[in-house]
Tab-separated table of C-alpha atoms and ligand atoms in Angstrom:
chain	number	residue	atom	x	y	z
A	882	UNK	CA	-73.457	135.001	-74.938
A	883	UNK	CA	-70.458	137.287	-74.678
A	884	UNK	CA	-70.602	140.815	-72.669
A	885	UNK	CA	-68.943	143.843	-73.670
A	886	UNK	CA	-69.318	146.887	-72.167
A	887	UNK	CA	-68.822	149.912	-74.370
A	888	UNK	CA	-67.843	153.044	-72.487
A	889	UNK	CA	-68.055	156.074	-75.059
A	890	UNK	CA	-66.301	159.490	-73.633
A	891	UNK	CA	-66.180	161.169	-76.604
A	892	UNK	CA	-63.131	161.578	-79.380
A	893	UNK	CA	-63.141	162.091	-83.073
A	894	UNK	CA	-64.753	158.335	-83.604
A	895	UNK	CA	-68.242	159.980	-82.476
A	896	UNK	CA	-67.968	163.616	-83.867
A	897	UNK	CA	-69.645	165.937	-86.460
A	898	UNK	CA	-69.036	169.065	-87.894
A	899	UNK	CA	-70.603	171.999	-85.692
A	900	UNK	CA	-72.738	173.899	-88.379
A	901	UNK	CA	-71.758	177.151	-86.695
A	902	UNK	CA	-67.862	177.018	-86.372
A	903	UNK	CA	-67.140	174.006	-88.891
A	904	UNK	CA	-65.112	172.416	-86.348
A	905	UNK	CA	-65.781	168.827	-85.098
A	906	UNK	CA	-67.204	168.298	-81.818
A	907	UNK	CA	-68.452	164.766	-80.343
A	908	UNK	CA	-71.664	163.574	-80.292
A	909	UNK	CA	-74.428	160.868	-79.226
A	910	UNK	CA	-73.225	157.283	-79.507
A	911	UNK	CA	-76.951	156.814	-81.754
A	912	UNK	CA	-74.626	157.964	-84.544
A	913	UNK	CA	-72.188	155.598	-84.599
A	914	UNK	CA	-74.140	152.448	-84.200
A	915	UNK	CA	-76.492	154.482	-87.214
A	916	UNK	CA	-72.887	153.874	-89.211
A	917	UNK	CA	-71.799	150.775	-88.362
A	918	UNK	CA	-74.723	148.699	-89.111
A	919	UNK	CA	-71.897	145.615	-88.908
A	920	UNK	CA	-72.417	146.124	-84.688
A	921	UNK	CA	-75.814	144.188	-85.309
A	922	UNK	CA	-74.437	141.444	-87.121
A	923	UNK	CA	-71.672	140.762	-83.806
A	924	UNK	CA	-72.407	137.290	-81.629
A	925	UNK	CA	-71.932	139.626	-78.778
A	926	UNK	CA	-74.545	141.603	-76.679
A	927	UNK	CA	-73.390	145.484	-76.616
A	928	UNK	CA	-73.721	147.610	-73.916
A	929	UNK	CA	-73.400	151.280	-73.945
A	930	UNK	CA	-72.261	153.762	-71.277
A	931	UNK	CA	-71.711	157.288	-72.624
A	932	UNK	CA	-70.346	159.775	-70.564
A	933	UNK	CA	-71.730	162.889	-69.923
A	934	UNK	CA	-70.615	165.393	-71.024
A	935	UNK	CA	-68.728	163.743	-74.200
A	936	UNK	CA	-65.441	165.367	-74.443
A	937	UNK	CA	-62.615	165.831	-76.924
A	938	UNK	CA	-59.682	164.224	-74.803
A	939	UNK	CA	-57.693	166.825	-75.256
A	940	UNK	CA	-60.583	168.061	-71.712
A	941	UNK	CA	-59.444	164.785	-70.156
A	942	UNK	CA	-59.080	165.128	-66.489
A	943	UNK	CA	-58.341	162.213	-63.907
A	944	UNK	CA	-62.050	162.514	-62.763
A	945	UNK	CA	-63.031	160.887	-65.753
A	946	UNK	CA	-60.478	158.106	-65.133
A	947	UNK	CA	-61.792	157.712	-62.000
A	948	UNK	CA	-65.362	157.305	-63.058
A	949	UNK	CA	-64.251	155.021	-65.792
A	950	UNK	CA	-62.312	152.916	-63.093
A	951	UNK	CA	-65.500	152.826	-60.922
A	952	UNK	CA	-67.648	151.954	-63.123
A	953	UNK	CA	-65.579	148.912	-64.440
A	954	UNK	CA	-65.335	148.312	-60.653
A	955	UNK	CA	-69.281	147.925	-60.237
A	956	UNK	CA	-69.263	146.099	-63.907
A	957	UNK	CA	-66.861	144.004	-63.635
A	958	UNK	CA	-68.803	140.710	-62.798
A	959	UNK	CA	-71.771	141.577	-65.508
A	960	UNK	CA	-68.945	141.691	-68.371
A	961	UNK	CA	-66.903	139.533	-70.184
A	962	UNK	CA	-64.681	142.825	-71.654
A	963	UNK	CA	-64.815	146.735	-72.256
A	964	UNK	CA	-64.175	148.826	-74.841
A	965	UNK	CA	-63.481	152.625	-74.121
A	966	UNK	CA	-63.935	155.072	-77.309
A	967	UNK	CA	-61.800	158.245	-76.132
A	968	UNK	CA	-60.030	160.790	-78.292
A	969	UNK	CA	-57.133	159.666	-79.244
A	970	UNK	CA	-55.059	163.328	-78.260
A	971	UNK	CA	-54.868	161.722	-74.629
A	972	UNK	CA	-55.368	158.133	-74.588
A	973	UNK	CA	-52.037	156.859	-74.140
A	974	UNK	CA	-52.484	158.932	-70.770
A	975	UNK	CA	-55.866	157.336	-69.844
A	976	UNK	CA	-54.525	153.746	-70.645
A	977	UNK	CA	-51.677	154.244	-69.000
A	978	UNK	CA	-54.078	155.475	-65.637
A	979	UNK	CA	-56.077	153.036	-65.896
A	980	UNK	CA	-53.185	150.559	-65.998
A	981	UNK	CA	-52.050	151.396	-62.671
A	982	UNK	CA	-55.457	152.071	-61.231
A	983	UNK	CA	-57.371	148.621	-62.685
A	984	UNK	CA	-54.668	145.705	-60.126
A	985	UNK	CA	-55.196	142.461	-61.040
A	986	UNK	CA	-57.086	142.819	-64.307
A	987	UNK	CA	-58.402	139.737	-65.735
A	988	UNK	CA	-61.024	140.700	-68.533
A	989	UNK	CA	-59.868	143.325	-71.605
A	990	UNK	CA	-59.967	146.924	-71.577
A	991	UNK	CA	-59.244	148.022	-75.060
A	992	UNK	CA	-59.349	151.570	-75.675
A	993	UNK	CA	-60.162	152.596	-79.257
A	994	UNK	CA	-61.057	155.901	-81.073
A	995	UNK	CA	-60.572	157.171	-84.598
A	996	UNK	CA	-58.417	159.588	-86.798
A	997	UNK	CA	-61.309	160.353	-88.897
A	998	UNK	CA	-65.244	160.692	-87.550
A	999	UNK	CA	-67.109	157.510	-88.456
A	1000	UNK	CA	-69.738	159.312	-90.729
A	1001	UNK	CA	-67.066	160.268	-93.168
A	1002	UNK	CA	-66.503	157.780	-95.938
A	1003	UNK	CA	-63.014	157.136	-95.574
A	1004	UNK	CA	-63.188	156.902	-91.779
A	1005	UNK	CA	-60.665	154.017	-89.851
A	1006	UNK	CA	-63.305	154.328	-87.092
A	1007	UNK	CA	-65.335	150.882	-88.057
A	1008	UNK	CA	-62.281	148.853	-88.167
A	1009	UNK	CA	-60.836	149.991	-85.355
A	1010	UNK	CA	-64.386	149.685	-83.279
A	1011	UNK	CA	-64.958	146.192	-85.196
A	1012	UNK	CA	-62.048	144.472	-83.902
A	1013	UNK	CA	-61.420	146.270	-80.366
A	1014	UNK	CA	-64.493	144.426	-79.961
A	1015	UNK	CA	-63.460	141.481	-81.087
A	1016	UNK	CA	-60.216	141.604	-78.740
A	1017	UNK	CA	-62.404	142.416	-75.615
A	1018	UNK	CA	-64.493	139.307	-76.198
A	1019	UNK	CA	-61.429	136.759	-77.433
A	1020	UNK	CA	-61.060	134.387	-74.783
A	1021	UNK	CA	-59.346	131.128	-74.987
A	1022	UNK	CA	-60.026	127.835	-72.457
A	1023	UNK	CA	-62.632	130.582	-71.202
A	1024	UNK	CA	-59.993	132.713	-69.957
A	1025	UNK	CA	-59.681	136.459	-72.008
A	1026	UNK	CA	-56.414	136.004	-74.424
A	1027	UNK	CA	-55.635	140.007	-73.036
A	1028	UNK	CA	-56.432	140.426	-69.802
A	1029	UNK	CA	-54.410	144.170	-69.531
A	1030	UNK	CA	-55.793	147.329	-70.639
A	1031	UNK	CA	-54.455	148.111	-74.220
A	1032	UNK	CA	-54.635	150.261	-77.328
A	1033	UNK	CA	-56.170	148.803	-80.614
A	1034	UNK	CA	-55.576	151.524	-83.242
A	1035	UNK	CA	-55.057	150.914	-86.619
A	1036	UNK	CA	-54.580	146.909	-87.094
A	1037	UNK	CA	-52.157	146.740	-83.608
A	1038	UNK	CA	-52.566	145.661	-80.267
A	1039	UNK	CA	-50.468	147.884	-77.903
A	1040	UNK	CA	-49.920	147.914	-74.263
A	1041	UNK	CA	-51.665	150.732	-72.786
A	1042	UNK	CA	-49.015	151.749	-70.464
A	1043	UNK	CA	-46.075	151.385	-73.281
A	1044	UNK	CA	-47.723	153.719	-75.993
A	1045	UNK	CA	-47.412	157.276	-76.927
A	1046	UNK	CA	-49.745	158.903	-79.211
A	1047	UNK	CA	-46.825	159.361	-82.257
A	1048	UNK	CA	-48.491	160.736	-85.092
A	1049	UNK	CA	-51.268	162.982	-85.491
A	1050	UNK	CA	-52.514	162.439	-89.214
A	1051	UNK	CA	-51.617	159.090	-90.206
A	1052	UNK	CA	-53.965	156.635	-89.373
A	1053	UNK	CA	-51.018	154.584	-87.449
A	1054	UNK	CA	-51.362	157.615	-84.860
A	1055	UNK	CA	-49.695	155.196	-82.092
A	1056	UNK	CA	-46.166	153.580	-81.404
A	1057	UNK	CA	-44.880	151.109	-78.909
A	1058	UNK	CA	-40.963	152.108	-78.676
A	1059	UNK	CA	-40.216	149.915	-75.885
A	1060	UNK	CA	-42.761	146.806	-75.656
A	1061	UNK	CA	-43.706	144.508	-79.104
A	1062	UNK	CA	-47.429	144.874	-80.237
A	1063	UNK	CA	-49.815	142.714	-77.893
A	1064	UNK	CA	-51.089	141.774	-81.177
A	1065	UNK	CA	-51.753	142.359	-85.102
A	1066	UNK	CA	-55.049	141.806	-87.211
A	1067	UNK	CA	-54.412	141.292	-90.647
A	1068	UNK	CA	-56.521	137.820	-92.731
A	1069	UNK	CA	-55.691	136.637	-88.710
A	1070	UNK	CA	-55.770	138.244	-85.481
A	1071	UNK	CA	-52.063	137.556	-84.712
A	1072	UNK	CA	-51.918	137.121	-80.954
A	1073	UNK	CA	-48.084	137.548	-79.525
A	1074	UNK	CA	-48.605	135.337	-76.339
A	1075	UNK	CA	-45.236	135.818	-74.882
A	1076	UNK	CA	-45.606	139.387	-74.423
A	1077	UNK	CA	-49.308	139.603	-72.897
A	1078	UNK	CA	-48.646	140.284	-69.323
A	1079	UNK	CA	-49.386	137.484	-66.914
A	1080	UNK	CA	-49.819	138.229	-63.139
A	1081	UNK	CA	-51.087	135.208	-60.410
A	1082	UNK	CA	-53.291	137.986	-59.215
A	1083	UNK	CA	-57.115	136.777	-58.927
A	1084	UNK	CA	-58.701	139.792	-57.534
A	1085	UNK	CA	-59.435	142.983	-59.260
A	1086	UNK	CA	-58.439	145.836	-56.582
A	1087	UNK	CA	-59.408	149.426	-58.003
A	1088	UNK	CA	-57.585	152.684	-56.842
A	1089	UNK	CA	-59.085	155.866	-57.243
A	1090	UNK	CA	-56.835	158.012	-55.298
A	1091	UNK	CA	-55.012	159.952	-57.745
A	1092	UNK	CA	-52.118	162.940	-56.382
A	1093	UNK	CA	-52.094	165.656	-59.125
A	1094	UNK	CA	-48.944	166.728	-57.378
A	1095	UNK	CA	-46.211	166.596	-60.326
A	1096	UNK	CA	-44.708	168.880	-62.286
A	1097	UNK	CA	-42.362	168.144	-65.417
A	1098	UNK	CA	-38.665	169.920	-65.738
A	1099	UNK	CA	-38.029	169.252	-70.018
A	1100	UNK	CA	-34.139	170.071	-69.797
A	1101	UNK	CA	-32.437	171.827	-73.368
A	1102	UNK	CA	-28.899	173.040	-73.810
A	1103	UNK	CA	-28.716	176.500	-72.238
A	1104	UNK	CA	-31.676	176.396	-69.626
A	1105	UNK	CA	-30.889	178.414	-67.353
A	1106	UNK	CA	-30.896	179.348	-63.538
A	1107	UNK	CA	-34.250	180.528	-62.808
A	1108	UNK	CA	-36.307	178.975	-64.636
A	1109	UNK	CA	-34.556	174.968	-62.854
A	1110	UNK	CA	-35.098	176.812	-60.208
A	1111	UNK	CA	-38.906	177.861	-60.515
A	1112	UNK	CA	-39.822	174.231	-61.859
A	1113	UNK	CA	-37.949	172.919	-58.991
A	1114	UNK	CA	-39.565	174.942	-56.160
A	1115	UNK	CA	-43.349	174.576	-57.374
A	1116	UNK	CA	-45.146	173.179	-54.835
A	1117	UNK	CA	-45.574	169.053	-55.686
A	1118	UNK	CA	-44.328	166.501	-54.440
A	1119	UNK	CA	-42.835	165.183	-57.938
A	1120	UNK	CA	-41.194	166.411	-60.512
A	1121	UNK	CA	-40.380	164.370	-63.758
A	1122	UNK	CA	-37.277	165.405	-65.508
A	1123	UNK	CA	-36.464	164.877	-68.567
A	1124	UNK	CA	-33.465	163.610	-69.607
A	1125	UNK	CA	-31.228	163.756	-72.699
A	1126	UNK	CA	-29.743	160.348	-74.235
A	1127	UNK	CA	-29.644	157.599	-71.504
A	1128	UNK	CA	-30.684	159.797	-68.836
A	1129	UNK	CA	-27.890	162.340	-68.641
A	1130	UNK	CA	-28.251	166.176	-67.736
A	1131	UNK	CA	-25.361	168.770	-67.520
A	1132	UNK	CA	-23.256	168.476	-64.521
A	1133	UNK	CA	-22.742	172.496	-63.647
A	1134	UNK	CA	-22.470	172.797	-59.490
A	1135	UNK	CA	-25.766	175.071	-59.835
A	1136	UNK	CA	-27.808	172.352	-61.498
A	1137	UNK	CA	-26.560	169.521	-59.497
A	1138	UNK	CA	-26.531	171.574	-56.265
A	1139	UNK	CA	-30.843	173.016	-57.356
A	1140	UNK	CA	-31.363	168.660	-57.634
A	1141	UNK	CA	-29.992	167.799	-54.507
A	1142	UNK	CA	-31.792	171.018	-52.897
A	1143	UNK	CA	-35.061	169.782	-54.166
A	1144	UNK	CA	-34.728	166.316	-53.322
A	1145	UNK	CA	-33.423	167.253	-49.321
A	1146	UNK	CA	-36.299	168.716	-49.144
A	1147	UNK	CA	-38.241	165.800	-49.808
A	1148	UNK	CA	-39.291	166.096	-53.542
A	1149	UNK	CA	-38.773	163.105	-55.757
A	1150	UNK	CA	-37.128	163.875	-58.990
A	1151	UNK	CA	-37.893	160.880	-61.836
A	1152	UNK	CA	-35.500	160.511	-64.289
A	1153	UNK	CA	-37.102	160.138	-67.782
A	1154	UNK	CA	-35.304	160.193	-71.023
A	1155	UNK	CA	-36.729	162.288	-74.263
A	1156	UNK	CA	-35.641	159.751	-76.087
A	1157	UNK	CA	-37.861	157.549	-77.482
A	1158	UNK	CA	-36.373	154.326	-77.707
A	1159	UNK	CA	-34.020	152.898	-75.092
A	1160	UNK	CA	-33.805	153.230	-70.977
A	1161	UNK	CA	-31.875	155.982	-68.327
A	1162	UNK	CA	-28.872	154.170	-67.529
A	1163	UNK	CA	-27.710	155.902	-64.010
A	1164	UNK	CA	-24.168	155.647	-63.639
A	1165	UNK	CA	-23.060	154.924	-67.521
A	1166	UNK	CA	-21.969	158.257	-68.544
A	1167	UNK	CA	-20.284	160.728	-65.697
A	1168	UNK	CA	-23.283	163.322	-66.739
A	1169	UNK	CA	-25.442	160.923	-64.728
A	1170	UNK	CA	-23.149	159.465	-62.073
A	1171	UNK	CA	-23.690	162.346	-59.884
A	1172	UNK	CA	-27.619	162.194	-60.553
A	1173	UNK	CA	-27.443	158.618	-58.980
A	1174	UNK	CA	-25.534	159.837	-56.101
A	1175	UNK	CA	-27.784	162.728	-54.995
A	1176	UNK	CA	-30.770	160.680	-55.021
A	1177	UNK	CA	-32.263	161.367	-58.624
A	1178	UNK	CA	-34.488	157.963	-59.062
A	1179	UNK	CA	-34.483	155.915	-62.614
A	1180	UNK	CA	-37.803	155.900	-64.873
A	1181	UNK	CA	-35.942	153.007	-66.552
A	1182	UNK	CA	-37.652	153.312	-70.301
A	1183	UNK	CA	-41.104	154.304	-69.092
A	1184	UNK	CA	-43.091	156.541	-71.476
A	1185	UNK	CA	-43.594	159.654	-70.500
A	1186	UNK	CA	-47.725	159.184	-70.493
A	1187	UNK	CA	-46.403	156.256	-67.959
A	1188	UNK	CA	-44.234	158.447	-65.587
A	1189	UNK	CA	-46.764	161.305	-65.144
A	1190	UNK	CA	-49.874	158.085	-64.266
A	1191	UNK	CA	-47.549	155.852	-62.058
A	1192	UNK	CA	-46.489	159.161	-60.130
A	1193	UNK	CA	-50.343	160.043	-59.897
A	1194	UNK	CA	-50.996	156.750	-58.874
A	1195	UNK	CA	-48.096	155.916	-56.427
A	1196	UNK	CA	-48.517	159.616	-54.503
A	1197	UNK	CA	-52.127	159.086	-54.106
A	1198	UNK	CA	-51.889	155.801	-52.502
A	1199	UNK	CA	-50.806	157.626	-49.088
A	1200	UNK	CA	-47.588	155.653	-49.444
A	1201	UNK	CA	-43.964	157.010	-47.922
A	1202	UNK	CA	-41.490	158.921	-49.973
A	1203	UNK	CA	-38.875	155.688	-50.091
A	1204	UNK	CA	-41.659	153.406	-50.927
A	1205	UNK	CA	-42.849	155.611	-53.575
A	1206	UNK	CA	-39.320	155.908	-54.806
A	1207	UNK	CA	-38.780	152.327	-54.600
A	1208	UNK	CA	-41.974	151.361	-56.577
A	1209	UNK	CA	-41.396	153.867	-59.110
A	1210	UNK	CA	-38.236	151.476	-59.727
A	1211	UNK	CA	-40.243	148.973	-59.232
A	1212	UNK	CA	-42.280	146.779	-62.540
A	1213	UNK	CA	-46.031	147.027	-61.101
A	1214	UNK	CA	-48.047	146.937	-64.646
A	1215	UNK	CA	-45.218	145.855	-67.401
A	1216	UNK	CA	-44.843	149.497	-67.855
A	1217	UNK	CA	-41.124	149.678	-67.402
A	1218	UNK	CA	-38.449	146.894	-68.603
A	1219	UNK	CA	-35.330	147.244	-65.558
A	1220	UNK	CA	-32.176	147.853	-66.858
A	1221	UNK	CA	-29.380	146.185	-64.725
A	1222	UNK	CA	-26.015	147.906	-64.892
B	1633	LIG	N1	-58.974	165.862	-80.573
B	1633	LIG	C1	-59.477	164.504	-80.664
B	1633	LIG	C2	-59.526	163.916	-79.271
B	1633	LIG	O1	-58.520	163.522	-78.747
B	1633	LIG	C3	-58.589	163.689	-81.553
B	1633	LIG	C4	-59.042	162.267	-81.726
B	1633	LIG	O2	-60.040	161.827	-81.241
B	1633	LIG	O3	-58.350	161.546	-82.449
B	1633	LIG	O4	-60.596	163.846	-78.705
């Protein structure tokens, strides 16, 4: 019999309405099996984790990711797939983590949550729950058909590392810019083979040490002076910047001169655009020749859920600066597609 693993941390999928303030706040995982008497009626035998304490993700913290990642770690043989119910304010973030943290995944680790609690009659939580499960157990020649960790939200299969949390009413709350869907459930569950990453890796390796040293630099027409400059000297080791169009910034001496200041000095500066579809092109435009020459390195067409996780990831691994710069370039996950210009 198939093994799935459920790991609940909390998210709209499991909450109620606090009597006191009327707003929504999770709660025990006894309540959604209670509403989705369908779980019973599944050839597979259900497991439950639930974290304590259940959080709206919006509290997420890479603690949690690296309890989740342990505990898959001690799993992993007992289980056939998992399925993570998380909020889903933060889960691009999470399955991005996880992503870099999980090497050589073989089994599913679909991440699923709800727009709507799944006591309320027009929920999307029992679909969503219904066939994540069916995606962690799909296997095919006894080998798992998605062997990556990945989104299911709203009838799509998305790369967890590729996604961005897009919309926050519609039940389609979650886009893909960059990467097609892993996979579509309509009559069918549409699997898109092609795209389902494939490593030759046959061990699972989990890492757990996580740098929070990063800090973000979101660039606008008519930033000025001080406040580059305060981003710029916080004390991390990282700081993602991002970009307009394919990666350009303004070329004023002060800007350029604060960059190369920053990255003498040892800090990496990652290139991300705000853009949502397309890649940093270093070097196409003369507003991002200079960036190229100075040492600025490319986030390619990463998201920016991606950038901030791989960063997290590649600092904590006690790696040098020029390794982490060159794997940061580098395809570990399928999280970034590499431009060549
Ligand atoms: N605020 C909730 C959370 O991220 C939203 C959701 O679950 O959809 O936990």
């Amino acid at each position: 019999m198939t093994n799935i693993l459920i790991i609940y941390t909390g998210g709209t999928i499991g909450m109620i309405t606090n009597p006191g303030t009327g707003a929504l706040m999770p709660f025990n995982f006894e309540q959604i099996t209670e509403n989705v008497p369908e779980l019973r009626r599944l050839d597979y035998k259900l497991t439950v984790h639930s974290f304590d304490p259940l959080i709206d993700s919006s509290n997420m913290d890479p603690e949690v990711w690296i309890g989740i990642a342990r505990l898959i770690e001690k799993e992993y043989g007992h289980f056939d797939g998992f399925v993570i119910l998380h909020g889903s304010d933060t889960m691009a973030f999470t399955a991005s983590a996880l992503s870099f943290m999980l090497e050589g995944l073989q089994k599913p680790v679909v991440l699923t949550g709800s727009q709507l609690p799944i006591n309320q009659i027009r929920t999307d939580a029992k679909e969503n729950l219904i066939t994540a499960l069916e995606i962690a157990a799909a296997k095919q020649e006894g080998k798992a058909i998605v062997p990556e960790v990945c989104i299911y939200f709203d009838y799509q299969l998305f790369r967890g590392n590729r996604t961005i949390k897009y919309n926050s009413t519609n039940f389609d709350a979650f886009r893909s810019p960059n990467y097609p869907k892993l996979a579509e459930a309509g009559v069918y569950l549409k699997y898109n083979d092609k795209v389902i990453l494939q490593h030759g890796l046959t061990k699972l390796t989990v890492h757990t040490n996580l740098s929070r040293s990063v800090g973000v630099l979101k660039l606008y027409p008519g930033i000025n002076n001080n406040i580059v400059e305060a981003v710029l000297s916080t004390d991390c080791s990282a700081v993602i910047m991002e970009t307009f169009g394919a990666g350009n910034t303004s070329t004023q001496a002060w800007f350029i001169r604060l960059l190369k200041n920053a990255i003498d000095s040892g800090k990496i500066i990652l290139d991300i655009s705000q853009c949502k579809v397309g890649s940093v092109e270093l070097g196409r435009y003369e507003t991002s020749k200079q960036l190229k020459e100075i040492g600025v390195t490319s986030g390619f067409d990463l998201t920016f859920e991606a950038a901030v996780t791989k960063l997290m990831f590649l600092l904590g691994s006690g790696k040098s600066e020029k390794e982490v710069m060159e794997l940061l370039e580098t395809d570990l996950r399928g999280e970034i597609t590499k431009l060549i210009i």
